[in-house]
């Protein structure tokens, strides 16, 4: 949430020269002391000229390994904001509005959007909205303004520090993606992603595949945005 991969330059496949020159981020038996070897660093080395703070978008399809890449960058001094967690908070703040907007459709499909304690059932909501682009867009219209507000607050509160925005669909909030000077797109093969998602999220395979399908054009969307606004985009194979 596999994708028809667009080339970073031209040709049919992503060329090796276009792939990020960090080294492939593979979790192997040998620990990688510094898997991000292209020189991206939140702080300058001793004796070097001062560098202004960086803002980087780390993105990729569901279960591609974005959190692992972020953890490596955090070791180099970056601050990371997980926009999945921000979205969860935004959804909590929007519970009443979401129930009002989706309860009728959920009832038609035999889906209960509330837990026994009256709280929002996020998994049921996800099953509903990811079944239809129209419903997904409707939810985004409710939640995204709060996500933008909270993310901009994070950036402002950490002004002068290098930051990572860890997000799957940051291109849908251009006011946030335009704050980033680089896009790191994390990729992994379909089987690996499916195994990770099943183990991590405990969701039915059908629901996982539905989310994968909703993200099939994710790289294309980021590539188009990056080309339009002159933002470098690099690939990490995980």
PDB file of C-alpha atoms in Angstrom:
ATOM      1  CA  UNK A   1       0.000   0.000   0.000  1.00  0.00           C
ATOM      2  CA  UNK A   2       3.715  -4.506  -6.149  1.00  0.00           C
ATOM      3  CA  UNK A   3       3.868  -1.146  -7.934  1.00  0.00           C
ATOM      4  CA  UNK A   4       4.745  -0.567 -11.548  1.00  0.00           C
ATOM      5  CA  UNK A   5       8.132   0.982 -10.940  1.00  0.00           C
ATOM      6  CA  UNK A   6       8.984   4.097 -12.864  1.00  0.00           C
ATOM      7  CA  UNK A   7      12.563   4.902 -13.784  1.00  0.00           C
ATOM      8  CA  UNK A   8      14.272   7.719 -11.963  1.00  0.00           C
ATOM      9  CA  UNK A   9      15.921   8.771 -15.196  1.00  0.00           C
ATOM     10  CA  UNK A  10      14.781   7.010 -18.362  1.00  0.00           C
ATOM     11  CA  UNK A  11      14.417   3.471 -19.569  1.00  0.00           C
ATOM     12  CA  UNK A  12      12.184   0.678 -18.326  1.00  0.00           C
ATOM     13  CA  UNK A  13      13.801  -0.318 -15.028  1.00  0.00           C
ATOM     14  CA  UNK A  14      15.212   1.743 -12.229  1.00  0.00           C
ATOM     15  CA  UNK A  15      18.874   1.979 -13.122  1.00  0.00           C
ATOM     16  CA  UNK A  16      21.559   1.083 -10.570  1.00  0.00           C
ATOM     17  CA  UNK A  17      22.957   4.596 -10.824  1.00  0.00           C
ATOM     18  CA  UNK A  18      19.573   5.975  -9.754  1.00  0.00           C
ATOM     19  CA  UNK A  19      19.374   3.765  -6.695  1.00  0.00           C
ATOM     20  CA  UNK A  20      20.489   5.407  -3.489  1.00  0.00           C
ATOM     21  CA  UNK A  21      24.249   4.896  -3.016  1.00  0.00           C
ATOM     22  CA  UNK A  22      24.003   4.228   0.713  1.00  0.00           C
ATOM     23  CA  UNK A  23      24.225   0.464   0.235  1.00  0.00           C
ATOM     24  CA  UNK A  24      21.147  -1.714   0.326  1.00  0.00           C
ATOM     25  CA  UNK A  25      19.554  -1.719   3.760  1.00  0.00           C
ATOM     26  CA  UNK A  26      19.369  -5.434   4.413  1.00  0.00           C
ATOM     27  CA  UNK A  27      18.972  -6.797   7.925  1.00  0.00           C
ATOM     28  CA  UNK A  28      21.633  -9.477   7.888  1.00  0.00           C
ATOM     29  CA  UNK A  29      23.505 -11.427  10.521  1.00  0.00           C
ATOM     30  CA  UNK A  30      26.260  -8.841  10.361  1.00  0.00           C
ATOM     31  CA  UNK A  31      25.228  -5.537  11.927  1.00  0.00           C
ATOM     32  CA  UNK A  32      25.524  -2.532   9.678  1.00  0.00           C
ATOM     33  CA  UNK A  33      27.431   0.096  11.597  1.00  0.00           C
ATOM     34  CA  UNK A  34      26.479   2.846   9.158  1.00  0.00           C
ATOM     35  CA  UNK A  35      24.101   1.669   6.429  1.00  0.00           C
ATOM     36  CA  UNK A  36      23.493   5.234   5.268  1.00  0.00           C
ATOM     37  CA  UNK A  37      26.827   5.888   3.621  1.00  0.00           C
ATOM     38  CA  UNK A  38      26.041   8.683   1.203  1.00  0.00           C
ATOM     39  CA  UNK A  39      27.050  11.315   3.701  1.00  0.00           C
ATOM     40  CA  UNK A  40      23.607  12.339   4.922  1.00  0.00           C
ATOM     41  CA  UNK A  41      24.113  13.581   8.444  1.00  0.00           C
ATOM     42  CA  UNK A  42      22.153  15.772  10.805  1.00  0.00           C
ATOM     43  CA  UNK A  43      25.283  17.427  12.134  1.00  0.00           C
ATOM     44  CA  UNK A  44      28.549  18.445  10.456  1.00  0.00           C
ATOM     45  CA  UNK A  45      31.751  16.638  11.299  1.00  0.00           C
ATOM     46  CA  UNK A  46      34.316  18.342  13.477  1.00  0.00           C
ATOM     47  CA  UNK A  47      36.127  21.116  11.651  1.00  0.00           C
ATOM     48  CA  UNK A  48      33.683  21.225   8.745  1.00  0.00           C
ATOM     49  CA  UNK A  49      31.700  24.265   7.701  1.00  0.00           C
ATOM     50  CA  UNK A  50      28.348  24.721   9.469  1.00  0.00           C
ATOM     51  CA  UNK A  51      25.442  23.103   7.665  1.00  0.00           C
ATOM     52  CA  UNK A  52      21.860  24.241   7.742  1.00  0.00           C
ATOM     53  CA  UNK A  53      19.308  21.714   9.072  1.00  0.00           C
ATOM     54  CA  UNK A  54      17.876  19.142   6.687  1.00  0.00           C
ATOM     55  CA  UNK A  55      14.299  17.999   6.305  1.00  0.00           C
ATOM     56  CA  UNK A  56      13.891  14.582   4.712  1.00  0.00           C
ATOM     57  CA  UNK A  57      10.793  12.608   3.747  1.00  0.00           C
ATOM     58  CA  UNK A  58      11.183   8.861   4.301  1.00  0.00           C
ATOM     59  CA  UNK A  59       8.412   7.058   2.473  1.00  0.00           C
ATOM     60  CA  UNK A  60       7.485   3.790   0.795  1.00  0.00           C
ATOM     61  CA  UNK A  61       4.711   1.260   0.575  1.00  0.00           C
ATOM     62  CA  UNK A  62       3.218  -0.531   3.573  1.00  0.00           C
ATOM     63  CA  UNK A  63       5.785  -2.744   5.374  1.00  0.00           C
ATOM     64  CA  UNK A  64       8.666  -1.707   3.092  1.00  0.00           C
ATOM     65  CA  UNK A  65      10.889  -0.872   6.078  1.00  0.00           C
ATOM     66  CA  UNK A  66      10.520   2.871   6.576  1.00  0.00           C
ATOM     67  CA  UNK A  67      10.872   2.645  10.350  1.00  0.00           C
ATOM     68  CA  UNK A  68      14.171   0.784  10.041  1.00  0.00           C
ATOM     69  CA  UNK A  69      15.598   3.462   7.743  1.00  0.00           C
ATOM     70  CA  UNK A  70      14.417   6.174  10.137  1.00  0.00           C
ATOM     71  CA  UNK A  71      16.060   4.396  13.062  1.00  0.00           C
ATOM     72  CA  UNK A  72      19.403   4.479  11.228  1.00  0.00           C
ATOM     73  CA  UNK A  73      19.052   8.196  10.507  1.00  0.00           C
ATOM     74  CA  UNK A  74      18.126   8.856  14.122  1.00  0.00           C
ATOM     75  CA  UNK A  75      21.491   7.370  15.107  1.00  0.00           C
ATOM     76  CA  UNK A  76      23.063  10.119  13.005  1.00  0.00           C
ATOM     77  CA  UNK A  77      21.225  12.828  14.926  1.00  0.00           C
ATOM     78  CA  UNK A  78      17.982  13.299  13.042  1.00  0.00           C
ATOM     79  CA  UNK A  79      14.662  13.815  14.825  1.00  0.00           C
ATOM     80  CA  UNK A  80      11.926  11.602  13.400  1.00  0.00           C
ATOM     81  CA  UNK A  81       8.180  12.167  13.309  1.00  0.00           C
ATOM     82  CA  UNK A  82       6.063   9.107  12.513  1.00  0.00           C
ATOM     83  CA  UNK A  83       3.032  10.458  10.680  1.00  0.00           C
ATOM     84  CA  UNK A  84       1.166   7.178  11.196  1.00  0.00           C
ATOM     85  CA  UNK A  85       1.135   8.038  14.899  1.00  0.00           C
ATOM     86  CA  UNK A  86       0.192  11.618  14.111  1.00  0.00           C
ATOM     87  CA  UNK A  87      -2.683  10.283  11.991  1.00  0.00           C
ATOM     88  CA  UNK A  88      -3.854   8.092  14.871  1.00  0.00           C
ATOM     89  CA  UNK A  89      -3.974  11.117  17.125  1.00  0.00           C
ATOM     90  CA  UNK A  90      -5.756  13.138  14.455  1.00  0.00           C
ATOM     91  CA  UNK A  91      -8.330  10.352  14.038  1.00  0.00           C
ATOM     92  CA  UNK A  92      -8.916  10.286  17.802  1.00  0.00           C
ATOM     93  CA  UNK A  93      -9.506  14.027  17.779  1.00  0.00           C
ATOM     94  CA  UNK A  94     -11.922  13.570  14.862  1.00  0.00           C
ATOM     95  CA  UNK A  95     -13.881  10.586  16.237  1.00  0.00           C
ATOM     96  CA  UNK A  96     -17.257  12.328  16.427  1.00  0.00           C
ATOM     97  CA  UNK A  97     -16.914  13.717  12.912  1.00  0.00           C
ATOM     98  CA  UNK A  98     -15.784  10.355  11.512  1.00  0.00           C
ATOM     99  CA  UNK A  99     -18.696   8.485  13.088  1.00  0.00           C
ATOM    100  CA  UNK A 100     -21.134  11.028  11.696  1.00  0.00           C
ATOM    101  CA  UNK A 101     -19.602  10.730   8.228  1.00  0.00           C
ATOM    102  CA  UNK A 102     -19.255   6.934   7.970  1.00  0.00           C
ATOM    103  CA  UNK A 103     -21.796   5.253  10.272  1.00  0.00           C
ATOM    104  CA  UNK A 104     -24.478   4.860   7.591  1.00  0.00           C
ATOM    105  CA  UNK A 105     -22.085   3.280   5.085  1.00  0.00           C
ATOM    106  CA  UNK A 106     -20.623   1.029   7.789  1.00  0.00           C
ATOM    107  CA  UNK A 107     -24.084  -0.218   8.771  1.00  0.00           C
ATOM    108  CA  UNK A 108     -24.862  -1.095   5.151  1.00  0.00           C
ATOM    109  CA  UNK A 109     -21.772  -3.300   5.121  1.00  0.00           C
ATOM    110  CA  UNK A 110     -22.337  -4.809   8.552  1.00  0.00           C
ATOM    111  CA  UNK A 111     -19.296  -3.069  10.025  1.00  0.00           C
ATOM    112  CA  UNK A 112     -19.293  -1.660  13.558  1.00  0.00           C
ATOM    113  CA  UNK A 113     -17.104   1.428  13.856  1.00  0.00           C
ATOM    114  CA  UNK A 114     -17.207   1.509  17.656  1.00  0.00           C
ATOM    115  CA  UNK A 115     -15.690  -0.753  20.268  1.00  0.00           C
ATOM    116  CA  UNK A 116     -17.715  -1.921  23.269  1.00  0.00           C
ATOM    117  CA  UNK A 117     -16.466   1.071  25.267  1.00  0.00           C
ATOM    118  CA  UNK A 118     -17.669   3.497  22.589  1.00  0.00           C
ATOM    119  CA  UNK A 119     -14.196   4.294  21.249  1.00  0.00           C
ATOM    120  CA  UNK A 120     -13.460   4.247  17.529  1.00  0.00           C
ATOM    121  CA  UNK A 121     -12.551   0.855  16.089  1.00  0.00           C
ATOM    122  CA  UNK A 122      -9.604   1.870  13.909  1.00  0.00           C
ATOM    123  CA  UNK A 123      -9.264  -1.509  12.225  1.00  0.00           C
ATOM    124  CA  UNK A 124     -12.926  -1.515  11.220  1.00  0.00           C
ATOM    125  CA  UNK A 125     -12.582   2.046   9.953  1.00  0.00           C
ATOM    126  CA  UNK A 126      -9.534   1.035   7.930  1.00  0.00           C
ATOM    127  CA  UNK A 127     -11.361  -1.940   6.405  1.00  0.00           C
ATOM    128  CA  UNK A 128     -14.152   0.413   5.366  1.00  0.00           C
ATOM    129  CA  UNK A 129     -12.215   3.357   3.941  1.00  0.00           C
ATOM    130  CA  UNK A 130      -9.555   1.300   2.134  1.00  0.00           C
ATOM    131  CA  UNK A 131     -12.324  -0.498   0.229  1.00  0.00           C
ATOM    132  CA  UNK A 132     -13.145   2.627  -1.769  1.00  0.00           C
ATOM    133  CA  UNK A 133     -11.113   5.564  -3.026  1.00  0.00           C
ATOM    134  CA  UNK A 134     -14.145   7.790  -2.475  1.00  0.00           C
ATOM    135  CA  UNK A 135     -14.395   6.782   1.190  1.00  0.00           C
ATOM    136  CA  UNK A 136     -10.635   7.118   1.668  1.00  0.00           C
ATOM    137  CA  UNK A 137     -10.683  10.632   0.225  1.00  0.00           C
ATOM    138  CA  UNK A 138     -13.604  11.498   2.489  1.00  0.00           C
ATOM    139  CA  UNK A 139     -11.654  10.410   5.574  1.00  0.00           C
ATOM    140  CA  UNK A 140      -8.564  12.294   4.412  1.00  0.00           C
ATOM    141  CA  UNK A 141     -10.614  15.463   4.100  1.00  0.00           C
ATOM    142  CA  UNK A 142     -11.537  15.143   7.773  1.00  0.00           C
ATOM    143  CA  UNK A 143      -8.166  14.096   9.163  1.00  0.00           C
ATOM    144  CA  UNK A 144      -5.510  15.789   7.003  1.00  0.00           C
ATOM    145  CA  UNK A 145      -6.001  19.353   8.267  1.00  0.00           C
ATOM    146  CA  UNK A 146      -5.200  18.148  11.800  1.00  0.00           C
ATOM    147  CA  UNK A 147      -2.186  16.155  10.562  1.00  0.00           C
ATOM    148  CA  UNK A 148      -0.832  19.232   8.795  1.00  0.00           C
ATOM    149  CA  UNK A 149      -1.324  21.368  11.899  1.00  0.00           C
ATOM    150  CA  UNK A 150       0.444  18.896  14.212  1.00  0.00           C
ATOM    151  CA  UNK A 151       3.319  18.302  11.787  1.00  0.00           C
ATOM    152  CA  UNK A 152       3.927  21.995  11.245  1.00  0.00           C
ATOM    153  CA  UNK A 153       3.961  22.433  15.028  1.00  0.00           C
ATOM    154  CA  UNK A 154       6.630  19.688  15.309  1.00  0.00           C
ATOM    155  CA  UNK A 155       8.768  21.412  12.663  1.00  0.00           C
ATOM    156  CA  UNK A 156       8.376  24.799  14.313  1.00  0.00           C
ATOM    157  CA  UNK A 157       9.170  23.484  17.800  1.00  0.00           C
ATOM    158  CA  UNK A 158      12.349  21.863  16.431  1.00  0.00           C
ATOM    159  CA  UNK A 159      13.445  24.745  14.246  1.00  0.00           C
ATOM    160  CA  UNK A 160      17.199  24.568  13.670  1.00  0.00           C
ATOM    161  CA  UNK A 161      17.298  20.762  13.925  1.00  0.00           C
ATOM    162  CA  UNK A 162      17.386  18.170  11.143  1.00  0.00           C
ATOM    163  CA  UNK A 163      14.105  16.287  10.853  1.00  0.00           C
ATOM    164  CA  UNK A 164      12.618  13.235   9.187  1.00  0.00           C
ATOM    165  CA  UNK A 165       8.968  13.035   8.194  1.00  0.00           C
ATOM    166  CA  UNK A 166       8.169   9.312   8.114  1.00  0.00           C
ATOM    167  CA  UNK A 167       5.022   9.114   6.017  1.00  0.00           C
ATOM    168  CA  UNK A 168       3.472   6.943   3.323  1.00  0.00           C
ATOM    169  CA  UNK A 169       1.396   9.547   1.465  1.00  0.00           C
ATOM    170  CA  UNK A 170       3.068  12.855   2.253  1.00  0.00           C
ATOM    171  CA  UNK A 171       2.560  13.901  -1.383  1.00  0.00           C
ATOM    172  CA  UNK A 172      -1.131  14.347  -0.506  1.00  0.00           C
ATOM    173  CA  UNK A 173      -0.134  17.222   1.781  1.00  0.00           C
ATOM    174  CA  UNK A 174       2.106  19.267  -0.534  1.00  0.00           C
ATOM    175  CA  UNK A 175       2.535  22.003   2.074  1.00  0.00           C
ATOM    176  CA  UNK A 176       4.448  19.439   4.160  1.00  0.00           C
ATOM    177  CA  UNK A 177       6.373  17.683   1.381  1.00  0.00           C
ATOM    178  CA  UNK A 178       7.605  21.032   0.064  1.00  0.00           C
ATOM    179  CA  UNK A 179       9.397  21.515   3.388  1.00  0.00           C
ATOM    180  CA  UNK A 180      11.566  18.476   2.558  1.00  0.00           C
ATOM    181  CA  UNK A 181      14.830  18.787   0.640  1.00  0.00           C
ATOM    182  CA  UNK A 182      15.075  15.101  -0.220  1.00  0.00           C
ATOM    183  CA  UNK A 183      12.755  12.108  -0.582  1.00  0.00           C
ATOM    184  CA  UNK A 184      14.013   8.651   0.383  1.00  0.00           C
ATOM    185  CA  UNK A 185      11.729   6.010  -1.114  1.00  0.00           C
ATOM    186  CA  UNK A 186      12.058   2.618   0.615  1.00  0.00           C
ATOM    187  CA  UNK A 187      11.278  -0.490  -1.435  1.00  0.00           C
ATOM    188  CA  UNK A 188      10.961  -4.192  -0.634  1.00  0.00           C
ATOM    189  CA  UNK A 189       9.552  -7.094  -2.630  1.00  0.00           C
ATOM    190  CA  UNK A 190       5.900  -8.067  -2.269  1.00  0.00           C
ATOM    191  CA  UNK A 191       6.429 -11.347  -0.399  1.00  0.00           C
ATOM    192  CA  UNK A 192       8.725  -9.742   2.159  1.00  0.00           C
ATOM    193  CA  UNK A 193       6.252  -6.925   2.718  1.00  0.00           C
ATOM    194  CA  UNK A 194       3.346  -9.348   3.078  1.00  0.00           C
ATOM    195  CA  UNK A 195       5.187 -11.414   5.708  1.00  0.00           C
ATOM    196  CA  UNK A 196       6.160  -8.282   7.654  1.00  0.00           C
ATOM    197  CA  UNK A 197       2.653  -6.813   7.530  1.00  0.00           C
ATOM    198  CA  UNK A 198       1.013 -10.075   8.612  1.00  0.00           C
ATOM    199  CA  UNK A 199       3.399 -10.462  11.550  1.00  0.00           C
ATOM    200  CA  UNK A 200       3.209  -6.802  12.602  1.00  0.00           C
ATOM    201  CA  UNK A 201      -0.428  -5.888  12.041  1.00  0.00           C
ATOM    202  CA  UNK A 202      -2.196  -9.240  12.530  1.00  0.00           C
ATOM    203  CA  UNK A 203      -4.622  -8.320   9.749  1.00  0.00           C
ATOM    204  CA  UNK A 204      -6.315 -10.735   7.323  1.00  0.00           C
ATOM    205  CA  UNK A 205      -4.271 -11.255   4.166  1.00  0.00           C
ATOM    206  CA  UNK A 206      -7.146  -9.956   2.038  1.00  0.00           C
ATOM    207  CA  UNK A 207      -7.140  -6.662   3.949  1.00  0.00           C
ATOM    208  CA  UNK A 208      -3.354  -6.336   3.687  1.00  0.00           C
ATOM    209  CA  UNK A 209      -3.473  -6.917  -0.076  1.00  0.00           C
ATOM    210  CA  UNK A 210      -6.249  -4.334  -0.376  1.00  0.00           C
ATOM    211  CA  UNK A 211      -3.970  -1.766   1.266  1.00  0.00           C
ATOM    212  CA  UNK A 212      -1.085  -2.821  -0.968  1.00  0.00           C
ATOM    213  CA  UNK A 213      -3.274  -2.244  -4.017  1.00  0.00           C
ATOM    214  CA  UNK A 214      -4.293   1.197  -2.803  1.00  0.00           C
ATOM    215  CA  UNK A 215      -0.578   2.126  -2.858  1.00  0.00           C
ATOM    216  CA  UNK A 216       0.336   0.593  -6.216  1.00  0.00           C
ATOM    217  CA  UNK A 217       1.085   3.987  -7.791  1.00  0.00           C
ATOM    218  CA  UNK A 218       2.896   5.416  -4.772  1.00  0.00           C
ATOM    219  CA  UNK A 219       6.324   5.761  -6.402  1.00  0.00           C
ATOM    220  CA  UNK A 220       4.762   7.287  -9.513  1.00  0.00           C
ATOM    221  CA  UNK A 221       3.020   9.920  -7.378  1.00  0.00           C
ATOM    222  CA  UNK A 222       6.237  10.858  -5.558  1.00  0.00           C
ATOM    223  CA  UNK A 223       8.257  10.858  -8.783  1.00  0.00           C
ATOM    224  CA  UNK A 224       5.826  13.261 -10.429  1.00  0.00           C
ATOM    225  CA  UNK A 225       5.846  15.558  -7.392  1.00  0.00           C
ATOM    226  CA  UNK A 226       9.638  15.457  -7.155  1.00  0.00           C
ATOM    227  CA  UNK A 227      10.072  16.288 -10.856  1.00  0.00           C
ATOM    228  CA  UNK A 228       7.563  19.114 -10.652  1.00  0.00           C
ATOM    229  CA  UNK A 229       9.226  20.782  -7.674  1.00  0.00           C
ATOM    230  CA  UNK A 230      12.880  19.843  -8.187  1.00  0.00           C
ATOM    231  CA  UNK A 231      13.186  17.655  -5.086  1.00  0.00           C
ATOM    232  CA  UNK A 232      15.792  14.843  -5.261  1.00  0.00           C
ATOM    233  CA  UNK A 233      14.271  11.376  -4.875  1.00  0.00           C
ATOM    234  CA  UNK A 234      16.405   8.341  -4.086  1.00  0.00           C
ATOM    235  CA  UNK A 235      15.602   4.676  -3.593  1.00  0.00           C
ATOM    236  CA  UNK A 236      16.584   2.418  -0.723  1.00  0.00           C
ATOM    237  CA  UNK A 237      16.092  -1.311  -1.306  1.00  0.00           C
ATOM    238  CA  UNK A 238      15.256  -2.989   1.958  1.00  0.00           C
TER     239      UNK A 238
END
